[in-house]
Amino acid sequence: MKSKIQLICRSVSYLLLISLCLVNQIGKAQDIIIPVETKNNALVLQVTQNKDLSNIYIGKKLGNPAEYANIPGHYKQGTDYSDGTLNSAYSTAGSRNLFEPAVTVTHADGNKSLDLRYVSHKVTRTDNNVSLLSILVKDPVYNFEVVLNYKSYYNEDVIEQWSVITHQEKGNVILHKFASANLYLQSRKYWLTQYHGDWATEMKPEEVQLTHGIKTLDSKLGTRANLFQPSVFMLSLDKPATEDEGTVLYGSVEWSGNFRVDLELDNKDNLRLIAGMNNYASDYTLKPKEVFTTPAFLYTMSDKGKGDASRNLHNWARNYRILDGKGNRLTLLNNWEATYFDFDEPKLFELIKDTKKLGVDLFLLDDGWFANKYPRNGDVTGLGDWGVNKKKLPNGVASLVQEATKNGVKFGIWIEPEMVSPKSELYEKHPDWVVKQPQRPEHYLRNQLVLDLTNPKVQDFVYGIVDDLFTENPDLAYVKWDCNTVVFNAYSAHLKNQSHFYIEYMRGLYQVLERIRAKYPKVPMMLCSGGGGRVDYAALKYFTEFWPSDNTDPLERIFMQWEYSYFYPSVTSSNHVTDWGKQPIKFRTDVAMMGKLGFDIVVSKLSANELKFCQDAIKSYDAVKSVIWQGDLYRLADPRVNSIASLVYIDDKKSTGVMFNYLVSNRYGEGSKLPVRLKGLDPNKTYRIKELNIYPETKTSIDETKSYTGDFLMTVGFNPEVNEKRTSVVLQINEI
């Protein structure tokens, strides 16, 4: 009954908005108001009398939509020298705009000016939750038009925005810049949280107050685009947002290649946000009637702080974007740190037996299983030669799959299909398939080069790598897709127009992934890129999970996984227990359980107690993993400002939770000195708290017989008793 009432209310609201647009068109031609509303927020556009399309509001939605038309009149910030284009919904260059444009072109006749005026708009409703607003704007002089698309997800408070560019001029048009979105925010101050890093140091946050001028976040790496700077960020309005307070916008470019985000504070102290593909070295020649579609810019906004914004994005991702976002994930044992490149069939058979003994679902064979002329015995040869190495695996991958099946576990395999070793048969046979400048010396990262995915023959080759593995091994259950180098000496022997390279490469990659998913729609695949070098919501359409970092030191991982959690749900984060770091096996396992659990250890070297602990922890994890993966995340104690880190996942019924607590300081006497206040529980329900992952021959210090109301746990809190002897504590919270 409640859902029917909500549906009626939304329908009435929608009709009211349409009526508002019509009334304004009839009564005041200069005031066409076009709101995009979600459950809590609104993005409001206005069409002026001369058909300029402007952003007039983004923030908490109003109870009366008719009042959106009153907003512009209450900003008294001085003269707009750009004649009404300062807050343009898609700012142009060469005409009236004086600031950073979203789109720049050279017309067929050589003219570089562009002016886009409103023509029409329409709303398409996918269902009760998802709507698409499409606005057509057109140049009054040139036959050049853009459709601005705003896809809104009502319950999740999420909007995806992209542009579709076409023309019918008498000749080609050159696109110099082609943003996906152009927002205009009005606030007293703006605080940007961005991220930076490198291999093994991913997702290091920096928060700064934006000053006048342009702040640009971008990548020019071609592949592995997030290596130095990921395409996600936060923008706080008025003051820095906290976990539970303040207005914050999360933004993310849905593109796995070069991205660009411009944040320009103008002379009126307003902020122009322009986001999309990076136009670096990418002038695009657009033929008449050709359609150029930009990737989406994804954003959510909350006036309740970072935690609420995260939960919005997590819900959207699980419901609408991540491959099998609400499905199962496989725990696994990886052989990499046990063997590196040094293995053979008997050694792998023993590791498969260890997989069963450990109690995980799958054995994952990593790098080094292929190439014969130039055997893959290190990272200097063989990449691109995907024939099974006959010396290491005389009976092929099939024998490993059979052995896994015999032991009651599944089998997965590592590939790096976009790259090639200079010392390989593939390079010798097809040097024209490699990205390199003909007249310049080759430059390598990890002794490899990039294959030219702009070439359809290369796309077929890369698709064939995956297809052949599954054709020969139908029971193959998992793929780890790696990508370890960036583009040096960008040049395609296939392309006639080198300015299209960076765009066409990524289009080629997506075409390959589309083909793979069309034939193998449900096979789990890990998105790996030398660690977290490629993590974005365009790629996660094809992958079930990603690899946050090659740095698996659990203390480091607490901080990395914490930052990733702002933007990506835990079901996507592959966390492995390894020998990195000096922490005990319990601490390493507890940290890895924050997301999708895996192991990369030598099981045979574990002590009896260590093995029993891991086996019991996996059973506990299997019992609560659905809460971790699908529950609402509440961050409780930030490791950057506390001596402990604490967070909790709560299921949608508020009946079960899993709370993770870690000591992150080695200073004397540090620990959970104060109770940790929980969030997300029902204040009227009563709960008991049980400790999980207790190490053999030890006992919990938690009194598991006591009960607490949700009110007590959220108002006073609960002390997990984290200290130098209890450095990690995992608690299960159950409604009585």
CSV table of N, CA, C and O in Angstrom, one decimal, residues 620-704:
chain,number,residue,atom,x,y,z
A,620,SER,N,33.0,-18.3,9.5
A,620,SER,CA,32.3,-17.1,10.1
A,620,SER,C,32.0,-16.1,9.0
A,620,SER,O,30.9,-15.5,8.9
A,621,TYR,N,32.9,-15.9,8.1
A,621,TYR,CA,32.7,-15.0,7.0
A,621,TYR,C,31.6,-15.4,6.1
A,621,TYR,O,30.8,-14.6,5.7
A,622,ASP,N,31.5,-16.7,5.8
A,622,ASP,CA,30.5,-17.2,4.9
A,622,ASP,C,29.1,-16.9,5.6
A,622,ASP,O,28.1,-16.7,4.9
A,623,ALA,N,29.1,-16.9,6.9
A,623,ALA,CA,27.8,-16.8,7.6
A,623,ALA,C,27.3,-15.3,7.6
A,623,ALA,O,26.1,-15.0,7.7
A,624,VAL,N,28.3,-14.4,7.5
A,624,VAL,CA,27.9,-12.9,7.6
A,624,VAL,C,28.2,-12.1,6.4
A,624,VAL,O,27.9,-10.9,6.3
A,625,LYS,N,28.8,-12.8,5.3
A,625,LYS,CA,29.2,-12.0,4.1
A,625,LYS,C,28.1,-11.2,3.5
A,625,LYS,O,28.4,-10.1,2.9
A,626,SER,N,26.9,-11.7,3.5
A,626,SER,CA,25.8,-11.0,2.8
A,626,SER,C,25.6,-9.6,3.5
A,626,SER,O,25.2,-8.7,2.8
A,627,VAL,N,25.8,-9.6,4.8
A,627,VAL,CA,25.6,-8.3,5.5
A,627,VAL,C,26.7,-7.4,5.1
A,627,VAL,O,26.5,-6.2,4.9
A,628,ILE,N,28.0,-7.9,5.0
A,628,ILE,CA,29.1,-7.1,4.6
A,628,ILE,C,28.9,-6.5,3.2
A,628,ILE,O,29.2,-5.3,3.0
A,629,TRP,N,28.5,-7.4,2.3
A,629,TRP,CA,28.4,-7.0,0.9
A,629,TRP,C,27.2,-6.1,0.6
A,629,TRP,O,27.3,-5.2,-0.2
A,630,GLN,N,26.1,-6.4,1.2
A,630,GLN,CA,24.8,-5.7,0.9
A,630,GLN,C,24.3,-4.8,1.9
A,630,GLN,O,23.4,-4.0,1.7
A,631,GLY,N,24.9,-4.8,3.1
A,631,GLY,CA,24.5,-3.9,4.2
A,631,GLY,C,24.9,-2.5,4.0
A,631,GLY,O,25.7,-2.1,3.2
A,632,ASP,N,24.2,-1.6,4.8
A,632,ASP,CA,24.6,-0.2,4.8
A,632,ASP,C,25.9,0.0,5.6
A,632,ASP,O,26.0,-0.5,6.7
A,633,LEU,N,26.8,0.8,5.0
A,633,LEU,CA,28.1,1.0,5.7
A,633,LEU,C,28.0,2.3,6.5
A,633,LEU,O,27.6,3.3,6.0
A,634,TYR,N,28.5,2.2,7.8
A,634,TYR,CA,28.6,3.3,8.7
A,634,TYR,C,30.0,3.4,9.2
A,634,TYR,O,30.5,2.5,9.9
A,635,ARG,N,30.8,4.4,8.8
A,635,ARG,CA,32.1,4.6,9.4
A,635,ARG,C,32.0,5.3,10.7
A,635,ARG,O,31.4,6.3,10.9
A,636,LEU,N,32.7,4.7,11.7
A,636,LEU,CA,32.5,5.1,13.1
A,636,LEU,C,33.7,5.8,13.7
A,636,LEU,O,33.5,6.7,14.5
A,637,ALA,N,34.9,5.3,13.4
A,637,ALA,CA,36.1,5.9,14.0
A,637,ALA,C,37.2,6.0,12.8
A,637,ALA,O,37.6,4.9,12.4
A,638,ASP,N,37.5,7.2,12.4
A,638,ASP,CA,38.4,7.4,11.3
A,638,ASP,C,39.8,7.1,11.7
A,638,ASP,O,40.3,7.7,12.6
A,639,PRO,N,40.5,6.2,11.0
A,639,PRO,CA,41.9,5.9,11.3
A,639,PRO,C,42.9,7.1,11.2
A,639,PRO,O,43.9,7.1,11.8
A,640,ARG,N,42.5,8.1,10.4
A,640,ARG,CA,43.4,9.2,10.2
A,640,ARG,C,43.4,10.2,11.4
A,640,ARG,O,44.3,11.1,11.5
A,641,VAL,N,42.4,10.1,12.3
A,641,VAL,CA,42.3,11.0,13.4
A,641,VAL,C,42.1,10.3,14.7
A,641,VAL,O,42.0,10.9,15.8
A,642,ASN,N,42.1,8.9,14.7
A,642,ASN,CA,42.0,8.2,15.9
A,642,ASN,C,43.0,7.1,16.0
A,642,ASN,O,43.7,6.8,15.0
A,643,SER,N,43.2,6.5,17.2
A,643,SER,CA,44.2,5.4,17.3
A,643,SER,C,43.6,4.1,16.9
A,643,SER,O,44.2,3.1,16.8
A,644,ILE,N,42.2,4.1,16.7
A,644,ILE,CA,41.6,2.9,16.2
A,644,ILE,C,40.8,3.3,14.9
A,644,ILE,O,40.4,4.5,14.7
A,645,ALA,N,40.5,2.3,14.1
A,645,ALA,CA,39.6,2.4,13.0
A,645,ALA,C,38.4,1.5,13.3
A,645,ALA,O,38.5,0.4,13.8
A,646,SER,N,37.2,2.0,13.1
A,646,SER,CA,36.0,1.3,13.4
A,646,SER,C,34.9,1.6,12.3
A,646,SER,O,34.7,2.7,12.0
A,647,LEU,N,34.2,0.5,11.8
A,647,LEU,CA,33.1,0.7,10.9
A,647,LEU,C,32.2,-0.5,11.1
A,647,LEU,O,32.6,-1.5,11.6
A,648,VAL,N,31.0,-0.3,10.6
A,648,VAL,CA,30.0,-1.4,10.8
A,648,VAL,C,29.1,-1.4,9.5
A,648,VAL,O,28.8,-0.4,8.9
A,649,TYR,N,28.7,-2.7,9.2
A,649,TYR,CA,27.7,-2.9,8.1
A,649,TYR,C,26.4,-3.4,8.8
A,649,TYR,O,26.4,-4.3,9.6
A,650,ILE,N,25.3,-2.8,8.4
A,650,ILE,CA,24.0,-3.1,9.0
A,650,ILE,C,23.0,-3.5,7.9
A,650,ILE,O,22.9,-2.9,6.8
A,651,ASP,N,22.3,-4.6,8.1
A,651,ASP,CA,21.4,-5.1,7.0
A,651,ASP,C,20.2,-4.2,6.9
A,651,ASP,O,19.9,-3.4,7.8
A,652,ASP,N,19.4,-4.4,5.9
A,652,ASP,CA,18.3,-3.5,5.6
A,652,ASP,C,17.2,-3.6,6.6
A,652,ASP,O,16.4,-2.7,6.8
A,653,LYS,N,17.1,-4.7,7.4
A,653,LYS,CA,16.1,-4.8,8.4
A,653,LYS,C,16.6,-4.3,9.8
A,653,LYS,O,15.8,-4.4,10.7
A,654,LYS,N,17.8,-3.9,9.8
A,654,LYS,CA,18.4,-3.4,11.1
A,654,LYS,C,18.4,-4.4,12.2
A,654,LYS,O,18.2,-4.1,13.3
A,655,SER,N,18.5,-5.7,11.7
A,655,SER,CA,18.5,-6.8,12.7
A,655,SER,C,19.9,-7.4,12.9
A,655,SER,O,20.1,-8.1,13.9
A,656,THR,N,20.8,-7.2,11.9
A,656,THR,CA,22.1,-7.8,12.0
A,656,THR,C,23.2,-6.8,11.5
A,656,THR,O,23.0,-6.1,10.6
A,657,GLY,N,24.3,-6.9,12.2
A,657,GLY,CA,25.4,-6.0,11.8
A,657,GLY,C,26.7,-6.7,12.0
A,657,GLY,O,26.8,-7.7,12.8
A,658,VAL,N,27.8,-6.3,11.3
A,658,VAL,CA,29.1,-6.8,11.5
A,658,VAL,C,30.0,-5.5,11.7
A,658,VAL,O,30.1,-4.7,10.8
A,659,MET,N,30.7,-5.5,12.8
A,659,MET,CA,31.5,-4.3,13.2
A,659,MET,C,33.0,-4.7,13.2
A,659,MET,O,33.4,-5.7,13.8
A,660,PHE,N,33.8,-3.9,12.5
A,660,PHE,CA,35.2,-4.2,12.4
A,660,PHE,C,36.0,-3.1,13.2
A,660,PHE,O,35.7,-1.9,13.0
A,661,ASN,N,36.9,-3.5,13.9
A,661,ASN,CA,37.7,-2.6,14.8
A,661,ASN,C,39.2,-2.9,14.7
A,661,ASN,O,39.5,-4.1,14.9
A,662,TYR,N,40.0,-1.9,14.5
A,662,TYR,CA,41.4,-2.2,14.4
A,662,TYR,C,42.3,-1.1,15.1
A,662,TYR,O,41.9,0.1,15.1
A,663,LEU,N,43.3,-1.6,15.7
A,663,LEU,CA,44.3,-0.7,16.3
A,663,LEU,C,45.3,-0.2,15.2
A,663,LEU,O,45.9,-1.0,14.5
A,664,VAL,N,45.3,1.1,15.0
A,664,VAL,CA,46.2,1.7,13.9
A,664,VAL,C,47.3,2.5,14.5
A,664,VAL,O,48.1,3.2,13.7
A,665,SER,N,47.5,2.5,15.8
A,665,SER,CA,48.6,3.3,16.4
A,665,SER,C,49.4,2.3,17.3
A,665,SER,O,48.8,1.5,18.0
A,666,ASN,N,50.7,2.5,17.2
A,666,ASN,CA,51.6,1.6,18.1
A,666,ASN,C,52.1,2.4,19.3
A,666,ASN,O,53.0,1.9,20.0
A,667,ARG,N,51.5,3.6,19.5
A,667,ARG,CA,51.9,4.3,20.7
A,667,ARG,C,51.5,3.6,22.0
A,667,ARG,O,50.5,2.9,22.0
A,668,TYR,N,52.2,3.8,23.0
A,668,TYR,CA,52.0,3.1,24.3
A,668,TYR,C,50.5,3.4,24.8
A,668,TYR,O,50.1,4.5,24.9
A,669,GLY,N,49.9,2.3,25.2
A,669,GLY,CA,48.6,2.4,25.8
A,669,GLY,C,47.4,2.8,25.0
A,669,GLY,O,46.3,3.0,25.5
A,670,GLU,N,47.6,2.9,23.6
A,670,GLU,CA,46.5,3.3,22.8
A,670,GLU,C,45.6,2.2,22.6
A,670,GLU,O,45.9,1.0,22.6
A,671,GLY,N,44.3,2.5,22.3
A,671,GLY,CA,43.3,1.5,22.0
A,671,GLY,C,41.9,2.2,22.1
A,671,GLY,O,41.8,3.4,22.0
A,672,SER,N,40.9,1.4,22.3
A,672,SER,CA,39.5,2.0,22.3
A,672,SER,C,39.2,2.4,23.8
A,672,SER,O,38.6,1.7,24.5
A,673,LYS,N,39.7,3.6,24.1
A,673,LYS,CA,39.6,4.1,25.5
A,673,LYS,C,38.1,4.5,25.8
A,673,LYS,O,37.7,4.4,26.9
A,674,LEU,N,37.4,4.9,24.8
A,674,LEU,CA,36.1,5.3,24.9
A,674,LEU,C,35.1,4.4,24.1
A,674,LEU,O,35.6,3.7,23.2
A,675,PRO,N,33.9,4.3,24.5
A,675,PRO,CA,33.0,3.5,23.7
A,675,PRO,C,32.8,4.1,22.3
A,675,PRO,O,32.9,5.3,22.1
A,676,VAL,N,32.6,3.2,21.3
A,676,VAL,CA,32.4,3.6,20.0
A,676,VAL,C,30.9,3.7,19.7
A,676,VAL,O,30.2,2.7,19.9
A,677,ARG,N,30.4,4.8,19.3
A,677,ARG,CA,28.9,5.0,19.1
A,677,ARG,C,28.6,4.4,17.7
A,677,ARG,O,29.1,4.7,16.7
A,678,LEU,N,27.7,3.4,17.7
A,678,LEU,CA,27.2,2.8,16.5
A,678,LEU,C,26.2,3.7,15.8
A,678,LEU,O,25.7,4.6,16.3
A,679,LYS,N,25.9,3.3,14.6
A,679,LYS,CA,24.9,4.0,13.7
A,679,LYS,C,24.1,3.0,13.0
A,679,LYS,O,24.5,1.8,12.8
A,680,GLY,N,23.0,3.4,12.5
A,680,GLY,CA,22.2,2.6,11.6
A,680,GLY,C,21.3,1.5,12.2
A,680,GLY,O,20.6,0.8,11.5
A,681,LEU,N,21.3,1.4,13.6
A,681,LEU,CA,20.5,0.4,14.3
A,681,LEU,C,19.1,1.0,14.5
A,681,LEU,O,18.8,2.2,14.3
A,682,ASP,N,18.2,0.2,14.9
A,682,ASP,CA,16.8,0.6,15.3
A,682,ASP,C,16.9,0.9,16.8
A,682,ASP,O,17.2,0.0,17.6
A,683,PRO,N,16.6,2.1,17.2
A,683,PRO,CA,16.8,2.5,18.7
A,683,PRO,C,15.8,1.7,19.6
A,683,PRO,O,16.1,1.5,20.8
A,684,ASN,N,14.7,1.1,19.0
A,684,ASN,CA,13.7,0.4,19.8
A,684,ASN,C,14.0,-1.1,19.8
A,684,ASN,O,13.2,-1.8,20.5
A,685,LYS,N,15.0,-1.6,19.1
A,685,LYS,CA,15.3,-3.0,19.1
A,685,LYS,C,16.3,-3.3,20.2
A,685,LYS,O,17.1,-2.4,20.6
A,686,THR,N,16.4,-4.6,20.5
A,686,THR,CA,17.4,-5.0,21.5
A,686,THR,C,18.4,-5.9,20.8
A,686,THR,O,17.9,-6.8,20.0
A,687,TYR,N,19.6,-5.8,21.1
A,687,TYR,CA,20.7,-6.5,20.4
A,687,TYR,C,21.6,-7.2,21.4
A,687,TYR,O,21.8,-6.8,22.5
A,688,ARG,N,22.2,-8.3,21.0
A,688,ARG,CA,23.4,-8.9,21.6
A,688,ARG,C,24.6,-8.9,20.7
A,688,ARG,O,24.4,-8.8,19.5
A,689,ILE,N,25.7,-8.8,21.3
A,689,ILE,CA,27.0,-8.7,20.6
A,689,ILE,C,27.9,-9.9,20.8
A,689,ILE,O,28.2,-10.2,22.0
A,690,LYS,N,28.3,-10.5,19.7
A,690,LYS,CA,29.2,-11.7,19.8
A,690,LYS,C,30.5,-11.4,19.0
A,690,LYS,O,30.5,-10.8,18.0
A,691,GLU,N,31.6,-11.9,19.6
A,691,GLU,CA,32.9,-11.7,18.9
A,691,GLU,C,33.1,-12.8,17.9
A,691,GLU,O,33.0,-14.0,18.3
A,692,LEU,N,33.5,-12.5,16.7
A,692,LEU,CA,33.9,-13.4,15.7
A,692,LEU,C,35.4,-13.5,15.6
A,692,LEU,O,36.2,-12.7,16.1
A,693,ASN,N,35.9,-14.6,14.9
A,693,ASN,CA,37.3,-14.7,14.6
A,693,ASN,C,38.2,-14.7,15.9
A,693,ASN,O,39.2,-14.0,16.0
A,694,ILE,N,37.8,-15.5,16.9
A,694,ILE,CA,38.6,-15.6,18.1
A,694,ILE,C,39.7,-16.6,17.8
A,694,ILE,O,39.5,-17.7,17.3
A,695,TYR,N,40.9,-16.2,18.1
A,695,TYR,CA,42.1,-17.0,17.8
A,695,TYR,C,42.1,-18.3,18.7
A,695,TYR,O,41.7,-18.2,19.9
A,696,PRO,N,42.5,-19.4,18.2
A,696,PRO,CA,42.5,-20.7,19.0
A,696,PRO,C,43.2,-20.5,20.3
A,696,PRO,O,44.3,-19.8,20.4
A,697,GLU,N,42.7,-21.1,21.4
A,697,GLU,CA,43.3,-21.1,22.7
A,697,GLU,C,43.3,-19.7,23.4
A,697,GLU,O,44.0,-19.4,24.3
A,698,THR,N,42.4,-18.8,22.8
A,698,THR,CA,42.2,-17.5,23.5
A,698,THR,C,40.7,-17.3,23.7
A,698,THR,O,39.9,-18.1,23.1
A,699,LYS,N,40.3,-16.4,24.6
A,699,LYS,CA,38.9,-16.1,24.9
A,699,LYS,C,38.6,-14.7,24.6
A,699,LYS,O,39.5,-13.8,24.7
A,700,THR,N,37.3,-14.4,24.3
A,700,THR,CA,36.9,-13.1,24.2
A,700,THR,C,36.8,-12.4,25.5
A,700,THR,O,36.5,-13.0,26.5
A,701,SER,N,37.0,-11.1,25.5
A,701,SER,CA,36.8,-10.3,26.8
A,701,SER,C,35.4,-9.6,26.8
A,701,SER,O,35.1,-8.9,27.7
A,702,ILE,N,34.7,-9.9,25.7
A,702,ILE,CA,33.3,-9.3,25.6
A,702,ILE,C,32.3,-10.2,26.3
A,702,ILE,O,32.3,-11.4,26.2
A,703,ASP,N,31.5,-9.6,27.1
A,703,ASP,CA,30.4,-10.3,27.8
A,703,ASP,C,29.3,-10.5,26.8
A,703,ASP,O,28.5,-9.5,26.5
A,704,GLU,N,29.2,-11.7,26.2
A,704,GLU,CA,28.2,-11.9,25.1
A,704,GLU,C,26.8,-12.2,25.7
A,704,GLU,O,25.9,-12.4,24.9
